[in-house]
mmCIF file of C-alpha atoms in Angstrom:
data_model
loop_
_atom_site.group_PDB
_atom_site.id
_atom_site.type_symbol
_atom_site.label_atom_id
_atom_site.label_comp_id
_atom_site.label_asym_id
_atom_site.label_seq_id
_atom_site.Cartn_x
_atom_site.Cartn_y
_atom_site.Cartn_z
ATOM 1 C CA MET A 122 -10.365 -11.630 -4.517
ATOM 2 C CA ASN A 123 -12.826 -10.486 -7.142
ATOM 3 C CA PRO A 124 -15.360 -7.565 -6.502
ATOM 4 C CA GLU A 125 -18.300 -10.081 -6.169
ATOM 5 C CA GLU A 126 -16.475 -12.029 -3.430
ATOM 6 C CA VAL A 127 -15.803 -8.708 -1.645
ATOM 7 C CA ASP A 128 -19.397 -7.733 -1.980
ATOM 8 C CA LYS A 129 -20.662 -11.043 -0.609
ATOM 9 C CA LEU A 130 -18.397 -10.797 2.501
ATOM 10 C CA LEU A 131 -18.890 -7.067 3.032
ATOM 11 C CA PHE A 132 -22.604 -6.337 2.449
ATOM 12 C CA ARG A 133 -25.050 -8.460 4.412
ATOM 13 C CA GLY A 134 -28.663 -8.895 3.379
ATOM 14 C CA LYS A 135 -30.539 -7.009 0.729
ATOM 15 C CA PRO A 136 -30.416 -3.173 1.080
ATOM 16 C CA GLU A 137 -33.654 -1.396 1.635
ATOM 17 C CA GLU A 138 -34.908 0.625 -1.382
ATOM 18 C CA THR A 139 -36.430 3.581 0.383
ATOM 19 C CA GLY A 140 -37.711 4.876 3.774
ATOM 20 C CA PRO A 141 -36.439 5.164 7.299
ATOM 21 C CA ALA A 142 -34.713 1.858 7.222
ATOM 22 C CA LYS A 143 -32.732 2.864 4.170
ATOM 23 C CA ASP A 144 -31.692 6.054 5.962
ATOM 24 C CA THR A 145 -30.726 4.286 9.125
ATOM 25 C CA GLN A 146 -28.728 1.761 7.009
ATOM 26 C CA MET A 147 -26.811 4.477 5.239
ATOM 27 C CA SER A 148 -26.045 6.228 8.465
ATOM 28 C CA LEU A 149 -24.666 3.012 9.948
ATOM 29 C CA SER A 150 -22.714 2.383 6.915
ATOM 30 C CA LEU A 151 -21.225 5.839 6.952
ATOM 31 C CA GLU A 152 -20.183 5.421 10.558
ATOM 32 C CA GLN A 153 -18.636 2.059 9.771
ATOM 33 C CA TYR A 154 -16.821 3.507 6.778
ATOM 34 C CA LYS A 155 -15.390 6.438 8.922
ATOM 35 C CA THR A 156 -14.190 3.898 11.472
ATOM 36 C CA TYR A 157 -12.529 1.775 8.717
ATOM 37 C CA LEU A 158 -10.768 4.819 7.449
ATOM 38 C CA LYS A 159 -9.402 5.412 10.905
ATOM 39 C CA ILE A 160 -8.191 1.730 11.052
ATOM 40 C CA PHE A 161 -6.654 2.172 7.593
ATOM 41 C CA ASP A 162 -4.801 5.445 8.725
ATOM 42 C CA GLY A 163 -3.675 3.501 11.821
ATOM 43 C CA THR A 164 -2.168 0.710 9.780
ATOM 44 C CA SER A 165 -0.337 3.290 7.630
ATOM 45 C CA ASN A 166 0.851 4.843 10.817
ATOM 46 C CA ARG A 167 2.170 1.481 12.210
ATOM 47 C CA SER A 168 3.895 0.926 8.908
ATOM 48 C CA GLN A 169 5.689 4.195 9.171
ATOM 49 C CA LYS A 170 6.754 3.593 12.811
ATOM 50 C CA SER A 171 8.087 0.273 11.750
ATOM 51 C CA ASN A 172 10.212 1.751 9.153
ATOM 52 C CA GLU A 173 11.435 4.318 11.560
ATOM 53 C CA PHE A 174 12.379 1.568 13.984
ATOM 54 C CA PHE A 175 14.298 -0.491 11.377
ATOM 55 C CA LEU A 176 16.008 2.594 10.065
ATOM 56 C CA GLY A 177 17.135 3.607 13.523
ATOM 57 C CA LEU A 178 18.232 0.088 14.184
ATOM 58 C CA ASN A 179 20.338 -0.032 11.007
ATOM 59 C CA ALA A 180 21.835 3.310 11.745
ATOM 60 C CA ALA A 181 22.853 2.139 15.209
ATOM 61 C CA ILE A 182 24.484 -0.936 13.656
ATOM 62 C CA ILE A 183 26.453 1.070 11.199
ATOM 63 C CA ALA A 184 27.422 3.541 13.986
ATOM 64 C CA LEU A 185 28.605 0.519 16.029
ATOM 65 C CA LEU A 186 30.761 -0.620 13.169
ATOM 66 C CA GLY A 187 32.182 2.855 12.878
ATOM 67 C CA TYR A 188 33.006 3.093 16.488
ATOM 68 C CA VAL A 189 34.715 -0.347 16.501
ATOM 69 C CA GLU A 190 36.720 0.734 13.336
ATOM 70 C CA THR A 191 37.981 4.004 14.890
ATOM 71 C CA LYS A 192 38.850 2.487 18.369
ATOM 72 C CA SER A 193 40.857 -0.457 16.819
ATOM 73 C CA LEU A 194 39.329 -2.676 19.322
ATOM 74 C CA PRO A 195 40.612 -6.257 19.820
ATOM 75 C CA HIS A 196 38.431 -8.855 17.858
ATOM 76 C CA ALA A 197 37.288 -6.071 15.583
ATOM 77 C CA ASN A 198 37.389 -8.480 12.733
ATOM 78 C CA VAL A 199 34.987 -10.846 14.525
ATOM 79 C CA VAL A 200 32.553 -7.991 14.921
ATOM 80 C CA PHE A 201 32.933 -7.061 11.334
ATOM 81 C CA MET A 202 32.303 -10.679 10.329
ATOM 82 C CA LEU A 203 29.241 -11.261 12.540
ATOM 83 C CA VAL A 204 27.375 -7.988 12.608
ATOM 84 C CA PRO A 205 26.733 -7.858 8.856
ATOM 85 C CA PHE A 206 24.851 -11.100 9.206
ATOM 86 C CA VAL A 207 22.807 -9.649 11.963
ATOM 87 C CA GLY A 208 22.099 -6.561 9.828
ATOM 88 C CA ILE A 209 21.164 -8.600 6.791
ATOM 89 C CA SER A 210 18.708 -10.697 8.873
ATOM 90 C CA ILE A 211 17.085 -7.579 10.256
ATOM 91 C CA CYS A 212 16.830 -5.966 6.812
ATOM 92 C CA TYR A 213 15.255 -9.217 5.458
ATOM 93 C CA SER A 214 12.656 -8.912 8.322
ATOM 94 C CA TRP A 215 12.105 -5.259 7.388
ATOM 95 C CA TYR A 216 11.657 -6.048 3.737
ATOM 96 C CA ARG A 217 9.112 -8.798 4.550
ATOM 97 C CA MET A 218 7.202 -6.386 6.804
ATOM 98 C CA ILE A 219 7.039 -3.812 4.115
ATOM 99 C CA ASN A 220 5.591 -6.435 1.819
ATOM 100 C CA SER A 221 3.032 -7.435 4.470
ATOM 101 C CA TYR A 222 1.933 -3.976 5.113
ATOM 102 C CA SER A 223 1.599 -3.498 1.249
ATOM 103 C CA GLN A 224 -0.630 -6.567 1.011
ATOM 104 C CA LEU A 225 -2.656 -5.407 3.939
ATOM 105 C CA ASN A 226 -3.254 -1.910 2.456
ATOM 106 C CA ARG A 227 -4.089 -3.373 -1.013
ATOM 107 C CA ALA A 228 -6.807 -5.450 0.670
ATOM 108 C CA LYS A 229 -8.133 -2.476 2.544
ATOM 109 C CA PHE A 230 -8.322 -0.349 -0.572
ATOM 110 C CA LYS A 231 -10.397 -3.152 -2.215
ATOM 111 C CA VAL A 232 -12.856 -2.946 0.511
ATOM 112 C CA ILE A 233 -12.869 0.809 0.607
ATOM 113 C CA HIS A 234 -13.540 0.876 -3.132
ATOM 114 C CA ARG A 235 -16.398 -1.520 -2.901
ATOM 115 C CA ILE A 236 -17.956 0.471 -0.038
ATOM 116 C CA GLU A 237 -17.531 3.666 -2.102
ATOM 117 C CA GLN A 238 -19.743 2.115 -4.781
ATOM 118 C CA ARG A 239 -22.656 2.497 -2.410
ATOM 119 C CA LEU A 240 -21.839 5.854 -1.211
ATOM 120 C CA PRO A 241 -22.607 9.311 -3.041
ATOM 121 C CA LEU A 242 -18.843 10.078 -3.539
ATOM 122 C CA ALA A 243 -16.091 7.654 -4.500
ATOM 123 C CA LEU A 244 -13.134 9.718 -3.283
ATOM 124 C CA PHE A 245 -10.495 6.980 -3.108
ATOM 125 C CA GLU A 246 -11.631 5.357 -6.338
ATOM 126 C CA THR A 247 -11.404 8.833 -8.083
ATOM 127 C CA GLU A 248 -7.920 9.359 -6.785
ATOM 128 C CA TRP A 249 -6.765 5.910 -7.772
ATOM 129 C CA HIS A 250 -8.213 6.613 -11.367
ATOM 130 C CA ALA A 251 -6.518 10.022 -11.394
ATOM 131 C CA LEU A 252 -3.246 8.281 -10.632
ATOM 132 C CA GLY A 253 -3.589 5.850 -13.551
ATOM 133 C CA ARG A 254 -4.459 3.030 -11.303
ATOM 134 C CA GLY A 255 -0.652 2.635 -10.626
ATOM 135 C CA ARG A 256 0.036 1.583 -14.152
ATOM 136 C CA ASP A 257 1.934 4.795 -15.222
ATOM 137 C CA PRO A 258 5.052 5.413 -13.103
ATOM 138 C CA LYS A 259 5.013 9.069 -14.382
ATOM 139 C CA LYS A 260 1.669 9.534 -12.547
ATOM 140 C CA TYR A 261 2.269 7.331 -9.422
ATOM 141 C CA VAL A 262 4.765 4.906 -7.962
ATOM 142 C CA ALA A 263 3.575 2.851 -4.996
ATOM 143 C CA PHE A 264 5.296 3.963 -1.762
ATOM 144 C CA SER A 265 6.028 0.408 -0.904
ATOM 145 C CA LYS A 266 7.922 -0.197 -4.106
ATOM 146 C CA ILE A 267 10.171 2.788 -3.201
ATOM 147 C CA GLU A 268 10.259 1.813 0.506
ATOM 148 C CA ARG A 269 11.672 -1.696 -0.328
ATOM 149 C CA ASN A 270 14.801 -0.181 -1.645
ATOM 150 C CA ILE A 271 15.996 0.963 1.699
ATOM 151 C CA PRO A 272 16.390 -2.477 3.349
ATOM 152 C CA LEU A 273 17.952 -3.731 0.013
ATOM 153 C CA THR A 274 20.385 -0.823 0.156
ATOM 154 C CA PHE A 275 21.432 -1.738 3.699
ATOM 155 C CA ILE A 276 21.683 -5.384 2.727
ATOM 156 C CA ALA A 277 24.098 -4.296 0.023
ATOM 157 C CA LEU A 278 26.084 -2.166 2.374
ATOM 158 C CA TYR A 279 26.405 -5.091 4.902
ATOM 159 C CA ALA A 280 27.389 -7.510 2.131
ATOM 160 C CA LEU A 281 30.137 -4.937 1.071
ATOM 161 C CA ILE A 282 31.395 -4.577 4.626
ATOM 162 C CA LEU A 283 31.544 -8.347 4.893
ATOM 163 C CA LEU A 284 33.340 -8.666 1.573
ATOM 164 C CA ILE A 285 35.857 -6.011 2.497
ATOM 165 C CA THR A 286 36.467 -7.794 5.871
ATOM 166 C CA LEU A 287 37.044 -11.129 4.280
ATOM 167 C CA LEU A 288 39.544 -9.559 1.817
#
């Protein structure tokens, strides 16, 4: 979505040039901006809680496999054959969720940047510029790019467990 499309959806009507209406409009815009930032923060918190949930779930699965291995339970091979498929499925969902939150945050930042063009300070835009707009990995690497490695690591671990079980 280009900046003009964002503006068309985001800003309604023609802004007043001066006077009380302009002050009221700016005040309302600032309140909406603050509310939007809280929503943005809430989305980031939900993403973090989602990661914690999936990490805990995978830790429990690995612990279960460790328990089954140490107790030499009957049908342990069946568990070691089936559980990695469950783990891989969970990790795939986790990976997709990370991508979804990344896309959602990217869209929210587009909106925030456009709003900031009408405010006295462009804090997020300035921060993004200072980080090289994400183009220089020495300055900034997106959290979601790093985050995606965790479910991929668990997928590799589950595949290795399955391979060892089959051999």
